[in-house]
Short mmCIF file of C-alpha atoms and ligand atoms in Angstrom, two decimals:
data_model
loop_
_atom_site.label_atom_id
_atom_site.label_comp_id
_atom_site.label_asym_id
_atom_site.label_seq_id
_atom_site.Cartn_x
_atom_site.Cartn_y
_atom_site.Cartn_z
CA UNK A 1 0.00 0.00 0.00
CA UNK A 2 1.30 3.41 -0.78
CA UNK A 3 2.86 5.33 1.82
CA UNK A 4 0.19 8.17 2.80
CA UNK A 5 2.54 11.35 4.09
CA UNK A 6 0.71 14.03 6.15
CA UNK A 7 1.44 17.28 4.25
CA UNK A 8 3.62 17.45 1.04
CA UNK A 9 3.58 20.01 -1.49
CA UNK A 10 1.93 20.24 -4.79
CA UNK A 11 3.88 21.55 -7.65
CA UNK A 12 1.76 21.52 -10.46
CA UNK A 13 1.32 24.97 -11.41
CA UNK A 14 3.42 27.44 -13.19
CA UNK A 15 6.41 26.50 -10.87
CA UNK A 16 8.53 25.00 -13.59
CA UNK A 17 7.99 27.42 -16.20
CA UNK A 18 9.38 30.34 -13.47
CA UNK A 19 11.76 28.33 -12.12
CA UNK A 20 13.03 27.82 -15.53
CA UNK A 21 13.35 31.46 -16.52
CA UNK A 22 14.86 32.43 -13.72
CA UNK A 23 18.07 30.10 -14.85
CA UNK A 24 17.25 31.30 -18.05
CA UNK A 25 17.55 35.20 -17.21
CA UNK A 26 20.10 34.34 -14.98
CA UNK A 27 18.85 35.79 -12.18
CA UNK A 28 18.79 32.99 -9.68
CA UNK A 29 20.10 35.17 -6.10
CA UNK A 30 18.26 37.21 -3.76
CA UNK A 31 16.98 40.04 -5.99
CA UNK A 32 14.52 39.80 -8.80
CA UNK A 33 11.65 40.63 -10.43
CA UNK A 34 9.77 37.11 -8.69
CA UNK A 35 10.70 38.77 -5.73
CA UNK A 36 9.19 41.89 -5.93
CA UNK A 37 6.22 40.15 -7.77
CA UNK A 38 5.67 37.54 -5.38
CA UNK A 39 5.73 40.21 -2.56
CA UNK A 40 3.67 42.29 -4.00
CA UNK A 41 0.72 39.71 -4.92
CA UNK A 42 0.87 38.19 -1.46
CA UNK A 43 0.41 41.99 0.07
CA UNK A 44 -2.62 41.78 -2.63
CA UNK A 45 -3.92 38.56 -1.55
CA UNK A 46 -4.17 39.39 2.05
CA UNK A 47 -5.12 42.81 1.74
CA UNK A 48 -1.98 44.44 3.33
CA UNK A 49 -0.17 47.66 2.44
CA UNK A 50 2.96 46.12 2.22
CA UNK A 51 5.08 43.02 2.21
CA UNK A 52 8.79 41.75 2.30
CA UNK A 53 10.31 38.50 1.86
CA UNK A 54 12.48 36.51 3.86
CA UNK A 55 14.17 33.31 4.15
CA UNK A 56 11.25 31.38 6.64
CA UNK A 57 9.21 31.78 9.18
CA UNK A 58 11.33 32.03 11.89
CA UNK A 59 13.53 34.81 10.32
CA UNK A 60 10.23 36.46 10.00
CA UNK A 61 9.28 36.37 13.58
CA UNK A 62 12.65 37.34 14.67
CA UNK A 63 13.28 40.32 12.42
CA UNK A 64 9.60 41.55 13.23
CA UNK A 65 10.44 41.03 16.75
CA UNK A 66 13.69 43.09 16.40
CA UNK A 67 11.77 45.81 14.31
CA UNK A 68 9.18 46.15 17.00
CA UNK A 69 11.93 46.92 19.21
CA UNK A 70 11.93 44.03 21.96
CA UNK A 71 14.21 44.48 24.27
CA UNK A 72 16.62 42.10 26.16
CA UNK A 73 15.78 40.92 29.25
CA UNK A 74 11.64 41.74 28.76
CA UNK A 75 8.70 38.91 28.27
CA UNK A 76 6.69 38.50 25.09
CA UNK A 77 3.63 36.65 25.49
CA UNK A 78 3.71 33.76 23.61
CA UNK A 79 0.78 30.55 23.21
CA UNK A 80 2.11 27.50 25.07
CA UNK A 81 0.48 25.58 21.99
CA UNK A 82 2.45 26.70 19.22
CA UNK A 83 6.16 25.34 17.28
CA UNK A 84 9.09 26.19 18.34
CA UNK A 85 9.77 28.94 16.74
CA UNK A 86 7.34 31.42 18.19
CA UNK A 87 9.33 31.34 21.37
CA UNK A 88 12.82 30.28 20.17
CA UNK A 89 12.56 34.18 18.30
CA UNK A 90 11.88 35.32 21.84
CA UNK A 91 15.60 34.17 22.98
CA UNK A 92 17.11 35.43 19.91
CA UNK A 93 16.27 38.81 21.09
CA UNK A 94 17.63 37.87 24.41
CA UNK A 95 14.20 38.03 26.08
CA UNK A 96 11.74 35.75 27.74
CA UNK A 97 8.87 34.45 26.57
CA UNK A 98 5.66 33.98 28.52
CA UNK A 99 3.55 31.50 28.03
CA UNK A 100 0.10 31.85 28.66
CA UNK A 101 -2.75 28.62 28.01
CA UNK A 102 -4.94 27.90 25.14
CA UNK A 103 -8.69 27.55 24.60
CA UNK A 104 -10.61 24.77 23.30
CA UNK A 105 -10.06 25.97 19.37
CA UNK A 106 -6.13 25.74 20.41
CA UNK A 107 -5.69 29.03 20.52
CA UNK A 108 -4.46 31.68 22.81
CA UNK A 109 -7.05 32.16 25.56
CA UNK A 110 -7.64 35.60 25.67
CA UNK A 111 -10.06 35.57 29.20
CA UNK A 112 -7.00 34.17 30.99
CA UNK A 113 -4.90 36.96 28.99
CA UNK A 114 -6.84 39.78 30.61
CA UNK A 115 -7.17 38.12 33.66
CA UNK A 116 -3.31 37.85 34.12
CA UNK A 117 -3.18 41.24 32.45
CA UNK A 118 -5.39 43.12 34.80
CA UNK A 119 -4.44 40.98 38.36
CA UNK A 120 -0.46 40.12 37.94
CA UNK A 121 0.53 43.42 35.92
CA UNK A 122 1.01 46.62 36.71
CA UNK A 123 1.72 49.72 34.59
CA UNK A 124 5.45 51.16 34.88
CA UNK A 125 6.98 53.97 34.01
CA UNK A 126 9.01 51.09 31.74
CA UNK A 127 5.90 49.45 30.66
CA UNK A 128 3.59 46.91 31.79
CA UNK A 129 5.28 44.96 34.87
CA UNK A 130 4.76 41.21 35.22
CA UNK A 131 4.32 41.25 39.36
CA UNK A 132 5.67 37.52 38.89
CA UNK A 133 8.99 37.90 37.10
CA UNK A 134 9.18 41.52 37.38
CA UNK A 135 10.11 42.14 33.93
CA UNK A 136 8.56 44.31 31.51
CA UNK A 137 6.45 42.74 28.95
CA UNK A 138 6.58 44.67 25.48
CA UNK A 139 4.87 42.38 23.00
CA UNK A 140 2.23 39.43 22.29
CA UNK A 141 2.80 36.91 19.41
CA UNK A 142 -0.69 35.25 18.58
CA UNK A 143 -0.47 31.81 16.74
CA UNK A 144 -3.44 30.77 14.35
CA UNK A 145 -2.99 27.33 15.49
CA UNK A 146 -3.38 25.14 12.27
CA UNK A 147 -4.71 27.65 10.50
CA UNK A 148 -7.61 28.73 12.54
CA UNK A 149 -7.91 31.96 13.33
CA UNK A 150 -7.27 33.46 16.64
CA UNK A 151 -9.62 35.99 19.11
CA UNK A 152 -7.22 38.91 17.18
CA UNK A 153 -10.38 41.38 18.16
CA UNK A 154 -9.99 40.39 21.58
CA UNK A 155 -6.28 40.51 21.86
CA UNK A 156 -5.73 44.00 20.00
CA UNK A 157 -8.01 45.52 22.32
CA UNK A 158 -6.19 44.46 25.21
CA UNK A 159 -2.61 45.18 23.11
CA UNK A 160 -4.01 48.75 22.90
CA UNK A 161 -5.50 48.82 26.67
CA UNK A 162 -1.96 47.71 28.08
CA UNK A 163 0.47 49.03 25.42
CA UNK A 164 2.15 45.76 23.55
CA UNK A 165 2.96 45.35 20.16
CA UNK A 166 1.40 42.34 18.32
CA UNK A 167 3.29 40.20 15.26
CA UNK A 168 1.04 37.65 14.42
CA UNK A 169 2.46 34.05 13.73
CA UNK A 170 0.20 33.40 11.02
CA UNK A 171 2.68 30.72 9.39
CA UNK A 172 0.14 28.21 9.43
CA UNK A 173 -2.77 30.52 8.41
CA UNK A 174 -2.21 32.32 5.24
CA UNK A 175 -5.53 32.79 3.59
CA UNK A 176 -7.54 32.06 6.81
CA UNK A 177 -9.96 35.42 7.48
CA UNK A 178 -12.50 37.06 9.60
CA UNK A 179 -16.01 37.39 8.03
CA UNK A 180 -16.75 41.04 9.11
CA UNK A 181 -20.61 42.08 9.30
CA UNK A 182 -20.75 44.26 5.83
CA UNK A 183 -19.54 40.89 3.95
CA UNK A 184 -15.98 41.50 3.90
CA UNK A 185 -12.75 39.70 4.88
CA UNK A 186 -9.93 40.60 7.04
CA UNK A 187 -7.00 38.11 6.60
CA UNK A 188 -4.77 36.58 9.35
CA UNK A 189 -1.59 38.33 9.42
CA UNK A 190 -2.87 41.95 8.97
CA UNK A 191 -4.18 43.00 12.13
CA UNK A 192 -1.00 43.45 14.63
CA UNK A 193 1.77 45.63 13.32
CA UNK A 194 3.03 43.05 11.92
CA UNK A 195 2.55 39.32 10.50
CA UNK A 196 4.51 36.90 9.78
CA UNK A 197 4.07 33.44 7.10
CA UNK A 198 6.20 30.38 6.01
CA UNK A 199 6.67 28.84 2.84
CA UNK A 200 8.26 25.32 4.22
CA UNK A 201 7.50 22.23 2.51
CA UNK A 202 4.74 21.43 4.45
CA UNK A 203 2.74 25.05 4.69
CA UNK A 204 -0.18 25.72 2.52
CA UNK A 205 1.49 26.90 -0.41
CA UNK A 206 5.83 26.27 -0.01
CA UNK A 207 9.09 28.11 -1.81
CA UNK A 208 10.96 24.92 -0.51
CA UNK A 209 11.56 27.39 2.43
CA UNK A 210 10.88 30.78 2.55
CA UNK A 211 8.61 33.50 4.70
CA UNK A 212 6.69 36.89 4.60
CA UNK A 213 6.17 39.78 6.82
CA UNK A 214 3.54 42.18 5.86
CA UNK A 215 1.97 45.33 7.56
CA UNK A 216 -0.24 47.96 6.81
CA UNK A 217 3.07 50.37 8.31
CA UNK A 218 5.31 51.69 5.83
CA UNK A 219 8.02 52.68 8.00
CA UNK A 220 7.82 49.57 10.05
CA UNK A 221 8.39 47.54 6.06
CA UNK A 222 11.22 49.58 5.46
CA UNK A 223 12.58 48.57 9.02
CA UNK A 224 12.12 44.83 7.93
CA UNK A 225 13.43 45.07 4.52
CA UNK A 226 16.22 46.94 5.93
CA UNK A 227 17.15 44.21 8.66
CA UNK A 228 16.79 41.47 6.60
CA UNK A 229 19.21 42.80 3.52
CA UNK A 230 22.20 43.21 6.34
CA UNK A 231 21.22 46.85 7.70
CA UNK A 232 23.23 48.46 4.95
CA UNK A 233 23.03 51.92 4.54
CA UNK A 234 25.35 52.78 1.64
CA UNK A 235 25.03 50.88 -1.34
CA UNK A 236 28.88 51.77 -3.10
CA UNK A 237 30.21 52.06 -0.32
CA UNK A 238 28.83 49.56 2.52
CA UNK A 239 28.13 51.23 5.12
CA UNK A 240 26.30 49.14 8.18
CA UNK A 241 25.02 51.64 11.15
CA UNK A 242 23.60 48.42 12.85
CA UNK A 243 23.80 44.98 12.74
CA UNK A 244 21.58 43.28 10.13
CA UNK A 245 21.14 39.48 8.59
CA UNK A 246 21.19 38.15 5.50
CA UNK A 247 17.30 36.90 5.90
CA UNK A 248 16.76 37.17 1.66
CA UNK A 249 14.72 35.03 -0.08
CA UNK A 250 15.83 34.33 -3.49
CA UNK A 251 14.50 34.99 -6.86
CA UNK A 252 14.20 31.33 -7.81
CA UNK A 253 12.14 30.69 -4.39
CA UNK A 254 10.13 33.49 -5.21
CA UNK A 255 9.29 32.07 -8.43
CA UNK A 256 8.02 29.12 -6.96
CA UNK A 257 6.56 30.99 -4.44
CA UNK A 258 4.79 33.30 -7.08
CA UNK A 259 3.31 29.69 -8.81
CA UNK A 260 2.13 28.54 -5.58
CA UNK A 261 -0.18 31.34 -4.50
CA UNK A 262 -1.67 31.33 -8.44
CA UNK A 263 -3.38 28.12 -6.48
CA UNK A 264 -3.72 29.19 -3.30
CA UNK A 265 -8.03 29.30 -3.44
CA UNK A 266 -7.98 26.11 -5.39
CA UNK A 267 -5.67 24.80 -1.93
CA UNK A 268 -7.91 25.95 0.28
CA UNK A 269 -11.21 24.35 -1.27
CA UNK A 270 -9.48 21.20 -1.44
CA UNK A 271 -8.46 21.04 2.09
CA UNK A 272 -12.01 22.64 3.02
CA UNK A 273 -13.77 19.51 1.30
CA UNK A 274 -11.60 16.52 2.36
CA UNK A 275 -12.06 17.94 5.79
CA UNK A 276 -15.63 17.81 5.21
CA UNK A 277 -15.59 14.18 4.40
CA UNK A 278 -13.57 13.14 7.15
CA UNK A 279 -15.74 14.47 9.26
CA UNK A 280 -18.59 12.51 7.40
CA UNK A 281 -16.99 9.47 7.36
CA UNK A 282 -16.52 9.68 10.89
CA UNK A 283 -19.19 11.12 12.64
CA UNK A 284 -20.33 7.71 14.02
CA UNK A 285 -17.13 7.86 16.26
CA UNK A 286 -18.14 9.29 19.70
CA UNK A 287 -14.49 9.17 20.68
CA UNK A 288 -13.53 11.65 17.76
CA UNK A 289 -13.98 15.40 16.83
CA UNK A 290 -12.45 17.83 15.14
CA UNK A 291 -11.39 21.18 16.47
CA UNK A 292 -13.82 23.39 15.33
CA UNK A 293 -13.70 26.64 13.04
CA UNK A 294 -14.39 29.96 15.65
CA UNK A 295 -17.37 31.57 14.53
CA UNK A 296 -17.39 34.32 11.85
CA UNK A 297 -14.23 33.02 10.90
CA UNK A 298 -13.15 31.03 7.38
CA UNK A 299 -9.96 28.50 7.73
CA UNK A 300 -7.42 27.86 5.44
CA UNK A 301 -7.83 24.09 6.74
CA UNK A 302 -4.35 23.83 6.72
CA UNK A 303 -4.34 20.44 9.45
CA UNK A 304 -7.47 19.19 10.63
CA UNK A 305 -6.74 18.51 14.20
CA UNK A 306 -8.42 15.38 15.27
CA UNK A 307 -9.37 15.62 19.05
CA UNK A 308 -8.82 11.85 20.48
CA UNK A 309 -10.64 10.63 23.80
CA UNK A 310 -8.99 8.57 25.75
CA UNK A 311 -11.20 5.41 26.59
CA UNK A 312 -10.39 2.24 27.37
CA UNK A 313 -7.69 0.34 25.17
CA UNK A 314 -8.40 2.93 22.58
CA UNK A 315 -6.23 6.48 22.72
CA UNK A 316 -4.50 8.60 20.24
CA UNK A 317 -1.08 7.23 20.46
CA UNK A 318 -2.44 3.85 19.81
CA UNK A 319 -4.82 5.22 16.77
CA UNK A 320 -1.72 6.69 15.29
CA UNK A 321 0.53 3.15 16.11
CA UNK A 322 -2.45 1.80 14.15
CA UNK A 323 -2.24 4.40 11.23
CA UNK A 324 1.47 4.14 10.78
CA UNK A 325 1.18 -0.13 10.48
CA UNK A 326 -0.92 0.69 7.84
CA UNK A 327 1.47 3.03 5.77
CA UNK A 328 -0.94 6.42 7.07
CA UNK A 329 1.91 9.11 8.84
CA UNK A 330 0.05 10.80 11.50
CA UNK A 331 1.09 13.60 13.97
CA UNK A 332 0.75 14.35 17.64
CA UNK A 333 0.44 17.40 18.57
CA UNK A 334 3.80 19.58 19.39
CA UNK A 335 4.95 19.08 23.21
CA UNK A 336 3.78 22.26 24.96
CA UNK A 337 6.05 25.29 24.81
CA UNK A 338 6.29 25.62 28.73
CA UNK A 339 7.34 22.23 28.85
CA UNK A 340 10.39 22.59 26.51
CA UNK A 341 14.02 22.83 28.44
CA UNK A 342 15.03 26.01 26.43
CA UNK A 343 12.24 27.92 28.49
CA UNK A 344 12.81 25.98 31.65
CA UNK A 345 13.44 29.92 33.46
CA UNK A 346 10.52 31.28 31.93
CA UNK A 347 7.36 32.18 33.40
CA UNK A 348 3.58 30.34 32.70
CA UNK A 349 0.35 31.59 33.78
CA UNK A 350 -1.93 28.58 34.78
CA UNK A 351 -1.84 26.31 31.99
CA UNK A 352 -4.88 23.90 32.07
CA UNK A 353 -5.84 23.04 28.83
CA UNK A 354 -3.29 22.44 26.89
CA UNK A 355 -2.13 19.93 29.18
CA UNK A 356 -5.21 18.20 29.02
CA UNK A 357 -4.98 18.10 25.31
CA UNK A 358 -1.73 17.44 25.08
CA UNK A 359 -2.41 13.80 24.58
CA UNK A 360 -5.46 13.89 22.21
CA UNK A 361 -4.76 15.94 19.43
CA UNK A 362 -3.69 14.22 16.41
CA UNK A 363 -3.21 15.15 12.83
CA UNK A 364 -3.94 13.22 10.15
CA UNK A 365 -3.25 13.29 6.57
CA UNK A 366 -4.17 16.92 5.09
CA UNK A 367 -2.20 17.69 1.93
CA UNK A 368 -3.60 20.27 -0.56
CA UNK A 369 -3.32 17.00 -3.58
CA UNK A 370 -4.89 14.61 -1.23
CA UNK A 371 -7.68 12.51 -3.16
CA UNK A 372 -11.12 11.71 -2.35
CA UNK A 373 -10.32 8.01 -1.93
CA UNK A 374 -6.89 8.65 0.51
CA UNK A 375 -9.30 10.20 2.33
CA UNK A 376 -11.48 7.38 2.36
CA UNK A 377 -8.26 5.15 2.86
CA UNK A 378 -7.86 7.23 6.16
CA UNK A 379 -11.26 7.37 7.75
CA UNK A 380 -11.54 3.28 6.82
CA UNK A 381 -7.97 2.36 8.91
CA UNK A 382 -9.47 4.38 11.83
CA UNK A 383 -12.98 2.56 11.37
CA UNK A 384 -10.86 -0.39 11.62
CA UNK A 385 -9.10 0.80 14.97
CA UNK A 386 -12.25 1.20 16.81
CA UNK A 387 -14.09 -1.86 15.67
CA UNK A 388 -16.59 -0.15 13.46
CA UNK A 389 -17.48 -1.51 9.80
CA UNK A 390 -16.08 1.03 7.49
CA UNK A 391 -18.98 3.54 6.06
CA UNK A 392 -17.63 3.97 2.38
C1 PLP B 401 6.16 26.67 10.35
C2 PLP B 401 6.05 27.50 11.57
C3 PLP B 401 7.01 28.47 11.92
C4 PLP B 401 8.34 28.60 11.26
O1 PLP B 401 8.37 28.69 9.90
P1 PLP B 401 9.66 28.18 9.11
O2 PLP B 401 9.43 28.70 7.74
O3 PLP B 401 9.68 26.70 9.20
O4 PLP B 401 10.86 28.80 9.75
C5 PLP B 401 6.76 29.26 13.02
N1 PLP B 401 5.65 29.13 13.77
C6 PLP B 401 4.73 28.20 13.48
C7 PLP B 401 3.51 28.13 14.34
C8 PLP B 401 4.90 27.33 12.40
O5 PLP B 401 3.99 26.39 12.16
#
């Protein structure tokens, strides 16, 4: 039986044909005319004022940080259920991140946010205090957790109320919106100062690796561009006033890049139907569920966390031991953030829930080429695990 991986690209779009002028042209490094392009439709596509590339996600977050000017030695709030990377940026800036719990959509919990933001903070001539640590906390990064979009209403009023910048991890979420009252959408990404996407192999749409920051600022996108092209600030002459990276993405990633989003709705319906039948074919499965799109909201579907109750024999490691026999790659969810020994000295407010779902979320195969009948491949092997007759 084939091998059934959870996420892989799809690269059947104009990718070669780009690819293949950009060797053609010559112009393979980090400038380019795919560049520009690619930044510019992606600024389109979401509805921002402006956008600059960079080599992944995590460059993104980290620049963004730096350009918000984070501080050493201060807190950033960051979601205990998120990658790595959301708080590994954190210590690249020489600051600690705080991790705060999630709700039942996976996301950032925003009652427990203003509860710890009115009761164990105080405002400081410095900025908001954190009574606990007694550092100064200068910024929130909220994660669209699989794609779904976070309480970003909820959490820019409070930025606003207690002065912190927000950069949005929306690496998993590009193309994920708010339905707004009058009909219209407001993407993930474009409501903090800034926000921040990845094109890795396994994100919606993938330059191999590659991310985006984009904001509706223009001096804060001259700020990024600037740090992530080496801070110079002579062109003949190289002169550096501060120290910058070399974050570029390059014009032959861009190209691909460029491709990819050409595709991007027909992406997004795919992954919104498969995760319809899923859910379908396994509705008759009291111990499953899905973690459910907030309301008002549309999802870029990019993983369709499975919620797995533990009963009996049956649990989610033992679902996905079951899955893997049968050639299906499956994915728990990432080990908490507050649990990780990088962030051993850092503080977290009361985390409940995603210790309780810590061992039941599991992600199963998602990718934007998947078929009708892998999905149906899928749903049968976990029919199959819990003794039921398979429904297709
Ligand atoms: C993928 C991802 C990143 C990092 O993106 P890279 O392009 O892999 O560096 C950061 N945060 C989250 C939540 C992600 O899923």
């Amino acid at each position: 039986m084939a091998y059934l991986p959870l996420s892989v690209p799809s690269l059947k779009g104009n990718e070669l044909r780009y690819v293949s002028d950009c060797i053609a042209t010559e112009w393979v490094s980090s400038v380019g005319a795919y560049v520009s392009q690619f930044e510019k439709k992606l600024a389109e596509y979401v509805n921002a004022n402006f956008a600059v590339a960079c080599v992944n996600g995590t460059s993104a977050l980290h620049v963004s940080l730096l350009a918000s000017g984070i501080q050493p030695q201060g807190e950033v709030i960051v979601p205990t259920v998120s990658f790595i990377a959301t708080a590994n940026v954190v210590k690249y800036c020489s600051a600690y991140p705080l991790f705060m719990d999630c709700d039942d959509g996976l996301n950032l919990d925003v009652e427990k946010l203003e509860f710890f933001l009115k009761n164990h903070c105080e405002k400081t001539k410095l900025g908001l205090r954190n009574k606990e640590t007694g550092r100064i906390i200068q910024a929130i990064i909220p994660v669209h957790v699989f794609g779904y979009p976070a309480d970003m209403k909820t959490i820019v009023r409070l930025a606003t109320e207690y002065h912190l910048t927000v950069i949005e991890d929306a690496t998993e979420s590009l193309g994920s919106h708010y339905l707004n009252e009058d009909g219209g959408k407001k993407f993930t990404g474009t409501l903090g100062l800034i926000g921040c996407f990845s094109f890795n192999g396994n994100k919606l749409i993938t330059t191999g690796g590659g991310g985006m920051m984009v904001t509706q600022d223009q001096k804060t996108s001259q700020r990024l561009k600037y740090l992530t092209t080496q801070a110079k600030d002579d062109e003949l002459y190289f002169v550096h006033n501060e120290v910058g990276y070399n974050y570029r993405l390059t014009n032959i990633q861009a190209a691909v890049g460029l491709a990819q989003l050409e595709q991007i709705d027909l992406f997004i319906e795919t992954k919104r139907k498969n995760l319809s039948l899923y859910k379908k074919l396994l509705d008759n499965i009291e111990e499953l569920s899905f973690i459910e799109e907030p309301k008002n909201t549309r999802s870029n579907c990019w993983h369709y966390a499975l919620i797995v109750a533990n009963s009996g024999e049956k649990n989610r490691d033992g679902l996905m031991a079951c899955l893997k026999e049968n050639h299906i790659e499956s994915r728990p969810i990432w080990r908490s953030l507050h649990c990780q020994k990088p962030f051993h000295d850092s503080f977290s407010f009361h985390i409940e829930k995603a210790n309780y779902y810590a061992d039941k979320i599991l992600n199963i195969p998602c990718s934007s080429n998947l078929r009708e009948t892998d999905v149906e491949r899928v749903a049968a092997c976990i029919q199959k695990y819990y003794g039921r007759h398979s429904r297709t």
